[in-house]
Amino acid sequence: MTTEETLTLANDLLVNWVWSAESNRPEPNRLDVRLLSSTDLMPMVVGLRVQRLGYLAAITGLDPGPESDEMEVLYHFCAGQAVVTLRVSIPRVGGAVATLSDVIPSAEAYERELSEMFGVAVTGLRKPQHLYLPDDWPDGVYPLLKDADLSALPAAMPAALPNISKE
Amino acid sequence: MEVENKQQVNRFTVPIGPQHPALKEPGHFLITVEGEIVTDATVRLGYAHRGIERAVEERSWVQSMYILERVCGICSHIHATAYALGVEKLAEVEVPPRAQAIRVLVAEMERIHSHLLWLGVAAHEAGFDTLFMYSWRDRETVMDLLEGLTGNRVNYSANVLGGVKCDVDEAQADAIRQGLEFLEERTHHYLNVVTTDALFLQRTRGVGTMTRTQAELLGATGPTARASGVKRDVRVDAPYAAYDDYPAHMVIETNGDLEARFVVRIKELFESYRIIREVLDTLPPGELTARMPRRVKAGETISRVEAPRGELFYFIKSNGTDQPERIRVRTPTICNMASVVRLAVGHQLADVPMILVGIDPCFSCNDRMVIVEGANAERRSWTWEDLRQYGIEHYHQQSA
């Protein structure tokens, strides 16, 4: 399948045919699908798997900052040159997404990272513990949120960081 | 007479790491064994997590390049390449073909050094220290060539946004050709050793076997996946930089065991030698850099490259200023780590180190905070200034 065929099929499957969603083509090899509801995520992923449209390459959390109420979670599926991105909007505080690890076992690591770095609850995750952050990391501090207050961390944590960037 | 077996099957949980002589980098494994056989394994990462994704959000595009290149000490060039290609796409900057070709050149030399490094570590884990020492001796050849080309052995800093810093002249090209000739001969020897040495094969053949379906389900990538027959190589599937002009051929094995992972990586070395020679023979003339704006147009892009360990994925978002809004780095080791935990089950405990090194794990890639923990459990961190001062005093004492 060429890149164009892959992206057309993905667009037909996700936007025109089964679910109502918005899509655009930011780059020739990319299709961005904006989900209207986060409950569509799981059936859409199953749809992509059934059609063998690529593998889950990464999950990206995207926080626009405290002035917004919402943040986005991006699921990137790659097939050859083609990249299909499913964009799910969730509340910035207390947001949740369903786990994909029942369908795609390799999603577990990305979801644990997403959950500890952005405070997104991933429902159904078998091991919700920290993957990268220390066991004694304080609750409620999510380091990749734009307004994360890292000064609240124990003295051992990177309070020194802002000083480096000023130099 | 019936002999009663009084031996009880005891279940033990063996913690390995974070600091352990068998691990070259920190990682914590909890391995449950019944007798010698592994029945469960879990992994805990993050001991080399340095908060790089957060750090780059507070720095300029140029400064971020410097940090991202330090995600990994083994594959520094490929991180910088993935980042530079993405940012250049966002800024709509056309990079001169000579620069793209030199990026490929350095990337393939890096692959050689990485695969030879891995060969040594893997041989060492198998107890074959002669192979370890020979392969690391030979690796010095390519390290010297990289130093001659870029000035550095490890973090080469060959990339800048908009091009490359270093050029290749005829004398350097000849030195590289000569070095490759030596390495090619040695690589034939290594391929012969890992496929014929009876003792070594006992540690690799049929050990840690992963089928193609398993590899796909567990999300394996790079040589680990290709050794199980998964046809996936970003250089071939989605050529970047100058791989359109210097196409790579995919090396596939189907056995999926440790031996296949050795064979795939060693055969990839021949592929790298061929690509480097082609680049040197047909290096396009012209400039090395294009002008790069300080501010990068708002937008998002995805940049995928083939690192020595597999697919490296960068998601880059710009908000139109001189600092990135968000950079997501997904390194190949995290993709392959799930396979280690799964494959270890059913094997002897002694095979676990081999299965772990079989994926060529890179914990620094994986994790991305300096915390110094004292014996009295008092925790503190060293600031940049503390580390600098320590370095100065240390070398003063040494020279005194």
PDB file of N, CA, C and O in Angstrom, chain A residues 74-138:
ATOM      1  N   LEU A  74      -2.112  12.335  22.006  1.00  0.00           N
ATOM      2  CA  LEU A  74      -1.947  11.985  20.598  1.00  0.00           C
ATOM      3  C   LEU A  74      -1.454  10.543  20.484  1.00  0.00           C
ATOM      4  O   LEU A  74      -0.480  10.159  21.133  1.00  0.00           O
ATOM      5  N   TYR A  75      -2.149   9.788  19.669  1.00  0.00           N
ATOM      6  CA  TYR A  75      -1.737   8.404  19.415  1.00  0.00           C
ATOM      7  C   TYR A  75      -1.234   8.335  17.988  1.00  0.00           C
ATOM      8  O   TYR A  75      -1.988   8.584  17.057  1.00  0.00           O
ATOM      9  N   HIS A  76       0.046   8.024  17.819  1.00  0.00           N
ATOM     10  CA  HIS A  76       0.630   8.006  16.480  1.00  0.00           C
ATOM     11  C   HIS A  76       0.743   6.575  15.963  1.00  0.00           C
ATOM     12  O   HIS A  76       1.374   5.733  16.602  1.00  0.00           O
ATOM     13  N   PHE A  77       0.139   6.344  14.814  1.00  0.00           N
ATOM     14  CA  PHE A  77       0.259   5.037  14.155  1.00  0.00           C
ATOM     15  C   PHE A  77       1.053   5.201  12.870  1.00  0.00           C
ATOM     16  O   PHE A  77       0.736   6.064  12.051  1.00  0.00           O
ATOM     17  N   CYS A  78       2.076   4.386  12.687  1.00  0.00           N
ATOM     18  CA  CYS A  78       2.930   4.505  11.504  1.00  0.00           C
ATOM     19  C   CYS A  78       2.798   3.284  10.617  1.00  0.00           C
ATOM     20  O   CYS A  78       2.720   2.157  11.102  1.00  0.00           O
ATOM     21  N   ALA A  79       2.760   3.527   9.309  1.00  0.00           N
ATOM     22  CA  ALA A  79       2.842   2.446   8.332  1.00  0.00           C
ATOM     23  C   ALA A  79       3.685   2.979   7.193  1.00  0.00           C
ATOM     24  O   ALA A  79       3.264   3.887   6.482  1.00  0.00           O
ATOM     25  N   GLY A  80       4.885   2.457   7.003  1.00  0.00           N
ATOM     26  CA  GLY A  80       5.779   3.011   5.992  1.00  0.00           C
ATOM     27  C   GLY A  80       6.014   4.482   6.289  1.00  0.00           C
ATOM     28  O   GLY A  80       6.342   4.857   7.413  1.00  0.00           O
ATOM     29  N   GLN A  81       5.783   5.327   5.277  1.00  0.00           N
ATOM     30  CA  GLN A  81       5.969   6.771   5.492  1.00  0.00           C
ATOM     31  C   GLN A  81       4.767   7.396   6.193  1.00  0.00           C
ATOM     32  O   GLN A  81       4.861   8.470   6.764  1.00  0.00           O
ATOM     33  N   ALA A  82       3.601   6.711   6.049  1.00  0.00           N
ATOM     34  CA  ALA A  82       2.363   7.313   6.540  1.00  0.00           C
ATOM     35  C   ALA A  82       2.295   7.318   8.065  1.00  0.00           C
ATOM     36  O   ALA A  82       2.675   6.356   8.715  1.00  0.00           O
ATOM     37  N   VAL A  83       1.811   8.435   8.634  1.00  0.00           N
ATOM     38  CA  VAL A  83       1.579   8.535  10.071  1.00  0.00           C
ATOM     39  C   VAL A  83       0.158   9.002  10.295  1.00  0.00           C
ATOM     40  O   VAL A  83      -0.235  10.073   9.816  1.00  0.00           O
ATOM     41  N   VAL A  84      -0.648   8.175  10.975  1.00  0.00           N
ATOM     42  CA  VAL A  84      -2.014   8.558  11.327  1.00  0.00           C
ATOM     43  C   VAL A  84      -2.006   8.911  12.806  1.00  0.00           C
ATOM     44  O   VAL A  84      -1.565   8.130  13.635  1.00  0.00           O
ATOM     45  N   THR A  85      -2.461  10.146  13.126  1.00  0.00           N
ATOM     46  CA  THR A  85      -2.466  10.583  14.525  1.00  0.00           C
ATOM     47  C   THR A  85      -3.911  10.736  15.002  1.00  0.00           C
ATOM     48  O   THR A  85      -4.697  11.437  14.362  1.00  0.00           O
ATOM     49  N   LEU A  86      -4.266  10.044  16.075  1.00  0.00           N
ATOM     50  CA  LEU A  86      -5.588  10.217  16.685  1.00  0.00           C
ATOM     51  C   LEU A  86      -5.433  11.212  17.829  1.00  0.00           C
ATOM     52  O   LEU A  86      -4.625  11.007  18.729  1.00  0.00           O
ATOM     53  N   ARG A  87      -6.195  12.318  17.754  1.00  0.00           N
ATOM     54  CA  ARG A  87      -6.074  13.348  18.794  1.00  0.00           C
ATOM     55  C   ARG A  87      -7.297  13.293  19.691  1.00  0.00           C
ATOM     56  O   ARG A  87      -8.421  13.459  19.227  1.00  0.00           O
ATOM     57  N   VAL A  88      -7.081  13.091  20.986  1.00  0.00           N
ATOM     58  CA  VAL A  88      -8.171  13.008  21.946  1.00  0.00           C
ATOM     59  C   VAL A  88      -8.040  14.197  22.896  1.00  0.00           C
ATOM     60  O   VAL A  88      -6.988  14.400  23.494  1.00  0.00           O
ATOM     61  N   SER A  89      -9.107  14.993  23.001  1.00  0.00           N
ATOM     62  CA  SER A  89      -9.088  16.099  23.966  1.00  0.00           C
ATOM     63  C   SER A  89      -9.691  15.629  25.277  1.00  0.00           C
ATOM     64  O   SER A  89     -10.756  15.013  25.277  1.00  0.00           O
ATOM     65  N   ILE A  90      -9.014  15.905  26.382  1.00  0.00           N
ATOM     66  CA  ILE A  90      -9.524  15.530  27.702  1.00  0.00           C
ATOM     67  C   ILE A  90      -9.344  16.719  28.645  1.00  0.00           C
ATOM     68  O   ILE A  90      -8.539  17.601  28.362  1.00  0.00           O
ATOM     69  N   PRO A  91     -10.114  16.741  29.760  1.00  0.00           N
ATOM     70  CA  PRO A  91      -9.922  17.841  30.711  1.00  0.00           C
ATOM     71  C   PRO A  91      -8.485  17.855  31.211  1.00  0.00           C
ATOM     72  O   PRO A  91      -7.877  16.807  31.394  1.00  0.00           O
ATOM     73  N   ARG A  92      -7.950  19.080  31.399  1.00  0.00           N
ATOM     74  CA  ARG A  92      -6.550  19.213  31.790  1.00  0.00           C
ATOM     75  C   ARG A  92      -6.314  18.678  33.205  1.00  0.00           C
ATOM     76  O   ARG A  92      -5.265  18.118  33.505  1.00  0.00           O
ATOM     77  N   VAL A  93      -7.316  18.873  34.054  1.00  0.00           N
ATOM     78  CA  VAL A  93      -7.215  18.330  35.411  1.00  0.00           C
ATOM     79  C   VAL A  93      -8.215  17.194  35.545  1.00  0.00           C
ATOM     80  O   VAL A  93      -9.388  17.356  35.249  1.00  0.00           O
ATOM     81  N   GLY A  94      -7.771  16.047  35.968  1.00  0.00           N
ATOM     82  CA  GLY A  94      -8.665  14.903  36.200  1.00  0.00           C
ATOM     83  C   GLY A  94      -9.132  14.218  34.941  1.00  0.00           C
ATOM     84  O   GLY A  94     -10.132  13.506  34.953  1.00  0.00           O
ATOM     85  N   GLY A  95      -8.429  14.397  33.837  1.00  0.00           N
ATOM     86  CA  GLY A  95      -8.803  13.740  32.590  1.00  0.00           C
ATOM     87  C   GLY A  95      -8.463  12.267  32.610  1.00  0.00           C
ATOM     88  O   GLY A  95      -7.596  11.831  33.367  1.00  0.00           O
ATOM     89  N   ALA A  96      -9.171  11.511  31.797  1.00  0.00           N
ATOM     90  CA  ALA A  96      -8.891  10.068  31.740  1.00  0.00           C
ATOM     91  C   ALA A  96      -9.043   9.559  30.326  1.00  0.00           C
ATOM     92  O   ALA A  96      -9.847  10.075  29.547  1.00  0.00           O
ATOM     93  N   VAL A  97      -8.257   8.557  29.978  1.00  0.00           N
ATOM     94  CA  VAL A  97      -8.410   7.842  28.709  1.00  0.00           C
ATOM     95  C   VAL A  97      -8.401   6.344  29.031  1.00  0.00           C
ATOM     96  O   VAL A  97      -7.874   5.929  30.056  1.00  0.00           O
ATOM     97  N   ALA A  98      -8.991   5.565  28.138  1.00  0.00           N
ATOM     98  CA  ALA A  98      -8.986   4.112  28.337  1.00  0.00           C
ATOM     99  C   ALA A  98      -7.649   3.551  27.887  1.00  0.00           C
ATOM    100  O   ALA A  98      -7.011   4.091  26.989  1.00  0.00           O
ATOM    101  N   THR A  99      -7.227   2.478  28.504  1.00  0.00           N
ATOM    102  CA  THR A  99      -5.957   1.869  28.099  1.00  0.00           C
ATOM    103  C   THR A  99      -6.106   1.139  26.766  1.00  0.00           C
ATOM    104  O   THR A  99      -7.167   0.594  26.469  1.00  0.00           O
ATOM    105  N   LEU A 100      -5.046   1.172  25.979  1.00  0.00           N
ATOM    106  CA  LEU A 100      -5.027   0.420  24.725  1.00  0.00           C
ATOM    107  C   LEU A 100      -4.320  -0.908  24.906  1.00  0.00           C
ATOM    108  O   LEU A 100      -4.246  -1.707  23.981  1.00  0.00           O
ATOM    109  N   SER A 101      -3.790  -1.145  26.111  1.00  0.00           N
ATOM    110  CA  SER A 101      -2.883  -2.289  26.260  1.00  0.00           C
ATOM    111  C   SER A 101      -3.588  -3.634  26.111  1.00  0.00           C
ATOM    112  O   SER A 101      -2.932  -4.647  25.911  1.00  0.00           O
ATOM    113  N   ASP A 102      -4.934  -3.650  26.185  1.00  0.00           N
ATOM    114  CA  ASP A 102      -5.647  -4.907  25.937  1.00  0.00           C
ATOM    115  C   ASP A 102      -5.538  -5.302  24.477  1.00  0.00           C
ATOM    116  O   ASP A 102      -5.571  -6.476  24.131  1.00  0.00           O
ATOM    117  N   VAL A 103      -5.468  -4.305  23.618  1.00  0.00           N
ATOM    118  CA  VAL A 103      -5.386  -4.567  22.181  1.00  0.00           C
ATOM    119  C   VAL A 103      -3.931  -4.517  21.716  1.00  0.00           C
ATOM    120  O   VAL A 103      -3.486  -5.311  20.906  1.00  0.00           O
ATOM    121  N   ILE A 104      -3.196  -3.529  22.226  1.00  0.00           N
ATOM    122  CA  ILE A 104      -1.800  -3.339  21.839  1.00  0.00           C
ATOM    123  C   ILE A 104      -0.936  -3.409  23.109  1.00  0.00           C
ATOM    124  O   ILE A 104      -0.809  -2.425  23.843  1.00  0.00           O
ATOM    125  N   PRO A 105      -0.357  -4.563  23.394  1.00  0.00           N
ATOM    126  CA  PRO A 105       0.404  -4.710  24.648  1.00  0.00           C
ATOM    127  C   PRO A 105       1.530  -3.682  24.793  1.00  0.00           C
ATOM    128  O   PRO A 105       1.845  -3.242  25.895  1.00  0.00           O
ATOM    129  N   SER A 106       2.120  -3.261  23.667  1.00  0.00           N
ATOM    130  CA  SER A 106       3.257  -2.342  23.759  1.00  0.00           C
ATOM    131  C   SER A 106       2.829  -0.944  24.195  1.00  0.00           C
ATOM    132  O   SER A 106       3.667  -0.092  24.467  1.00  0.00           O
ATOM    133  N   ALA A 107       1.515  -0.692  24.270  1.00  0.00           N
ATOM    134  CA  ALA A 107       1.057   0.641  24.678  1.00  0.00           C
ATOM    135  C   ALA A 107       1.289   0.889  26.158  1.00  0.00           C
ATOM    136  O   ALA A 107       1.313   2.037  26.606  1.00  0.00           O
ATOM    137  N   GLU A 108       1.491  -0.176  26.935  1.00  0.00           N
ATOM    138  CA  GLU A 108       1.543  -0.040  28.392  1.00  0.00           C
ATOM    139  C   GLU A 108       2.610   0.959  28.861  1.00  0.00           C
ATOM    140  O   GLU A 108       2.341   1.840  29.678  1.00  0.00           O
ATOM    141  N   ALA A 109       3.816   0.845  28.305  1.00  0.00           N
ATOM    142  CA  ALA A 109       4.906   1.720  28.738  1.00  0.00           C
ATOM    143  C   ALA A 109       4.589   3.180  28.427  1.00  0.00           C
ATOM    144  O   ALA A 109       4.822   4.073  29.242  1.00  0.00           O
ATOM    145  N   TYR A 110       4.039   3.416  27.236  1.00  0.00           N
ATOM    146  CA  TYR A 110       3.728   4.806  26.857  1.00  0.00           C
ATOM    147  C   TYR A 110       2.631   5.368  27.767  1.00  0.00           C
ATOM    148  O   TYR A 110       2.633   6.542  28.110  1.00  0.00           O
ATOM    149  N   GLU A 111       1.669   4.501  28.131  1.00  0.00           N
ATOM    150  CA  GLU A 111       0.548   4.972  28.957  1.00  0.00           C
ATOM    151  C   GLU A 111       0.985   5.249  30.386  1.00  0.00           C
ATOM    152  O   GLU A 111       0.523   6.207  31.002  1.00  0.00           O
ATOM    153  N   ARG A 112       1.899   4.425  30.898  1.00  0.00           N
ATOM    154  CA  ARG A 112       2.411   4.690  32.256  1.00  0.00           C
ATOM    155  C   ARG A 112       3.183   6.003  32.262  1.00  0.00           C
ATOM    156  O   ARG A 112       3.092   6.790  33.204  1.00  0.00           O
ATOM    157  N   GLU A 113       3.925   6.265  31.206  1.00  0.00           N
ATOM    158  CA  GLU A 113       4.678   7.514  31.106  1.00  0.00           C
ATOM    159  C   GLU A 113       3.716   8.704  31.031  1.00  0.00           C
ATOM    160  O   GLU A 113       3.873   9.693  31.736  1.00  0.00           O
ATOM    161  N   LEU A 114       2.700   8.566  30.189  1.00  0.00           N
ATOM    162  CA  LEU A 114       1.700   9.624  30.032  1.00  0.00           C
ATOM    163  C   LEU A 114       1.039   9.924  31.373  1.00  0.00           C
ATOM    164  O   LEU A 114       0.872  11.084  31.759  1.00  0.00           O
ATOM    165  N   SER A 115       0.705   8.871  32.093  1.00  0.00           N
ATOM    166  CA  SER A 115      -0.011   9.030  33.341  1.00  0.00           C
ATOM    167  C   SER A 115       0.854   9.717  34.402  1.00  0.00           C
ATOM    168  O   SER A 115       0.399  10.622  35.098  1.00  0.00           O
ATOM    169  N   GLU A 116       2.143   9.363  34.524  1.00  0.00           N
ATOM    170  CA  GLU A 116       2.968   9.972  35.572  1.00  0.00           C
ATOM    171  C   GLU A 116       3.467  11.373  35.195  1.00  0.00           C
ATOM    172  O   GLU A 116       3.705  12.198  36.047  1.00  0.00           O
ATOM    173  N   MET A 117       3.594  11.636  33.891  1.00  0.00           N
ATOM    174  CA  MET A 117       4.131  12.928  33.469  1.00  0.00           C
ATOM    175  C   MET A 117       3.042  14.001  33.347  1.00  0.00           C
ATOM    176  O   MET A 117       3.311  15.190  33.474  1.00  0.00           O
ATOM    177  N   PHE A 118       1.794  13.592  33.032  1.00  0.00           N
ATOM    178  CA  PHE A 118       0.732  14.572  32.802  1.00  0.00           C
ATOM    179  C   PHE A 118      -0.444  14.434  33.767  1.00  0.00           C
ATOM    180  O   PHE A 118      -1.370  15.225  33.712  1.00  0.00           O
ATOM    181  N   GLY A 119      -0.463  13.400  34.605  1.00  0.00           N
ATOM    182  CA  GLY A 119      -1.574  13.207  35.522  1.00  0.00           C
ATOM    183  C   GLY A 119      -2.845  12.752  34.835  1.00  0.00           C
ATOM    184  O   GLY A 119      -3.945  12.953  35.350  1.00  0.00           O
ATOM    185  N   VAL A 120      -2.688  12.137  33.657  1.00  0.00           N
ATOM    186  CA  VAL A 120      -3.857  11.596  32.970  1.00  0.00           C
ATOM    187  C   VAL A 120      -4.129  10.206  33.541  1.00  0.00           C
ATOM    188  O   VAL A 120      -3.232   9.378  33.585  1.00  0.00           O
ATOM    189  N   ALA A 121      -5.362   9.980  33.986  1.00  0.00           N
ATOM    190  CA  ALA A 121      -5.680   8.642  34.491  1.00  0.00           C
ATOM    191  C   ALA A 121      -5.877   7.715  33.299  1.00  0.00           C
ATOM    192  O   ALA A 121      -6.579   8.077  32.356  1.00  0.00           O
ATOM    193  N   VAL A 122      -5.225   6.577  33.320  1.00  0.00           N
ATOM    194  CA  VAL A 122      -5.416   5.613  32.241  1.00  0.00           C
ATOM    195  C   VAL A 122      -6.209   4.452  32.830  1.00  0.00           C
ATOM    196  O   VAL A 122      -5.695   3.671  33.619  1.00  0.00           O
ATOM    197  N   THR A 123      -7.497   4.380  32.475  1.00  0.00           N
ATOM    198  CA  THR A 123      -8.347   3.371  33.110  1.00  0.00           C
ATOM    199  C   THR A 123      -8.073   1.998  32.523  1.00  0.00           C
ATOM    200  O   THR A 123      -7.901   1.840  31.319  1.00  0.00           O
ATOM    201  N   GLY A 124      -8.009   1.028  33.409  1.00  0.00           N
ATOM    202  CA  GLY A 124      -7.804  -0.359  32.967  1.00  0.00           C
ATOM    203  C   GLY A 124      -6.353  -0.761  32.888  1.00  0.00           C
ATOM    204  O   GLY A 124      -6.048  -1.892  32.530  1.00  0.00           O
ATOM    205  N   LEU A 125      -5.433   0.157  33.224  1.00  0.00           N
ATOM    206  CA  LEU A 125      -4.002  -0.155  33.170  1.00  0.00           C
ATOM    207  C   LEU A 125      -3.660  -1.148  34.277  1.00  0.00           C
ATOM    208  O   LEU A 125      -3.994  -0.945  35.429  1.00  0.00           O
ATOM    209  N   ARG A 126      -2.993  -2.241  33.896  1.00  0.00           N
ATOM    210  CA  ARG A 126      -2.738  -3.301  34.886  1.00  0.00           C
ATOM    211  C   ARG A 126      -1.699  -2.880  35.916  1.00  0.00           C
ATOM    212  O   ARG A 126      -1.775  -3.242  37.078  1.00  0.00           O
ATOM    213  N   LYS A 127      -0.681  -2.139  35.485  1.00  0.00           N
ATOM    214  CA  LYS A 127       0.358  -1.689  36.428  1.00  0.00           C
ATOM    215  C   LYS A 127       0.404  -0.175  36.420  1.00  0.00           C
ATOM    216  O   LYS A 127       1.121   0.415  35.620  1.00  0.00           O
ATOM    217  N   PRO A 128      -0.373   0.456  37.292  1.00  0.00           N
ATOM    218  CA  PRO A 128      -0.407   1.925  37.225  1.00  0.00           C
ATOM    219  C   PRO A 128       0.760   2.598  37.948  1.00  0.00           C
ATOM    220  O   PRO A 128       0.789   3.815  38.050  1.00  0.00           O
ATOM    221  N   GLN A 129       1.738   1.836  38.436  1.00  0.00           N
ATOM    222  CA  GLN A 129       2.841   2.439  39.198  1.00  0.00           C
ATOM    223  C   GLN A 129       3.728   3.305  38.306  1.00  0.00           C
ATOM    224  O   GLN A 129       3.626   3.262  37.090  1.00  0.00           O
ATOM    225  N   HIS A 130       4.647   4.055  38.966  1.00  0.00           N
ATOM    226  CA  HIS A 130       5.600   4.869  38.223  1.00  0.00           C
ATOM    227  C   HIS A 130       6.472   3.991  37.339  1.00  0.00           C
ATOM    228  O   HIS A 130       6.848   2.886  37.720  1.00  0.00           O
ATOM    229  N   LEU A 131       6.796   4.516  36.177  1.00  0.00           N
ATOM    230  CA  LEU A 131       7.725   3.802  35.304  1.00  0.00           C
ATOM    231  C   LEU A 131       9.102   4.478  35.357  1.00  0.00           C
ATOM    232  O   LEU A 131      10.120   3.842  35.494  1.00  0.00           O
ATOM    233  N   TYR A 132       9.107   5.797  35.245  1.00  0.00           N
ATOM    234  CA  TYR A 132      10.375   6.535  35.231  1.00  0.00           C
ATOM    235  C   TYR A 132      10.626   7.300  36.522  1.00  0.00           C
ATOM    236  O   TYR A 132      11.748   7.404  36.983  1.00  0.00           O
ATOM    237  N   LEU A 133       9.564   7.918  37.075  1.00  0.00           N
ATOM    238  CA  LEU A 133       9.777   8.791  38.232  1.00  0.00           C
ATOM    239  C   LEU A 133      10.037   7.958  39.483  1.00  0.00           C
ATOM    240  O   LEU A 133       9.599   6.817  39.578  1.00  0.00           O
ATOM    241  N   PRO A 134      10.779   8.528  40.463  1.00  0.00           N
ATOM    242  CA  PRO A 134      11.113   7.776  41.677  1.00  0.00           C
ATOM    243  C   PRO A 134       9.859   7.378  42.461  1.00  0.00           C
ATOM    244  O   PRO A 134       8.807   8.011  42.334  1.00  0.00           O
ATOM    245  N   ASP A 135      10.004   6.322  43.291  1.00  0.00           N
ATOM    246  CA  ASP A 135       8.864   5.835  44.079  1.00  0.00           C
ATOM    247  C   ASP A 135       8.366   6.889  45.052  1.00  0.00           C
ATOM    248  O   ASP A 135       7.189   6.938  45.385  1.00  0.00           O
ATOM    249  N   ASP A 136       9.294   7.755  45.544  1.00  0.00           N
ATOM    250  CA  ASP A 136       8.892   8.756  46.537  1.00  0.00           C
ATOM    251  C   ASP A 136       8.568  10.105  45.892  1.00  0.00           C
ATOM    252  O   ASP A 136       8.574  11.128  46.537  1.00  0.00           O
ATOM    253  N   TRP A 137       8.304  10.076  44.614  1.00  0.00           N
ATOM    254  CA  TRP A 137       7.896  11.305  43.922  1.00  0.00           C
ATOM    255  C   TRP A 137       6.596  11.796  44.532  1.00  0.00           C
ATOM    256  O   TRP A 137       5.671  11.014  44.742  1.00  0.00           O
ATOM    257  N   PRO A 138       6.471  13.113  44.852  1.00  0.00           N
ATOM    258  CA  PRO A 138       5.258  13.586  45.537  1.00  0.00           C
ATOM    259  C   PRO A 138       4.013  13.442  44.668  1.00  0.00           C
ATOM    260  O   PRO A 138       4.076  13.599  43.447  1.00  0.00           O
TER     261      PRO A 138
END
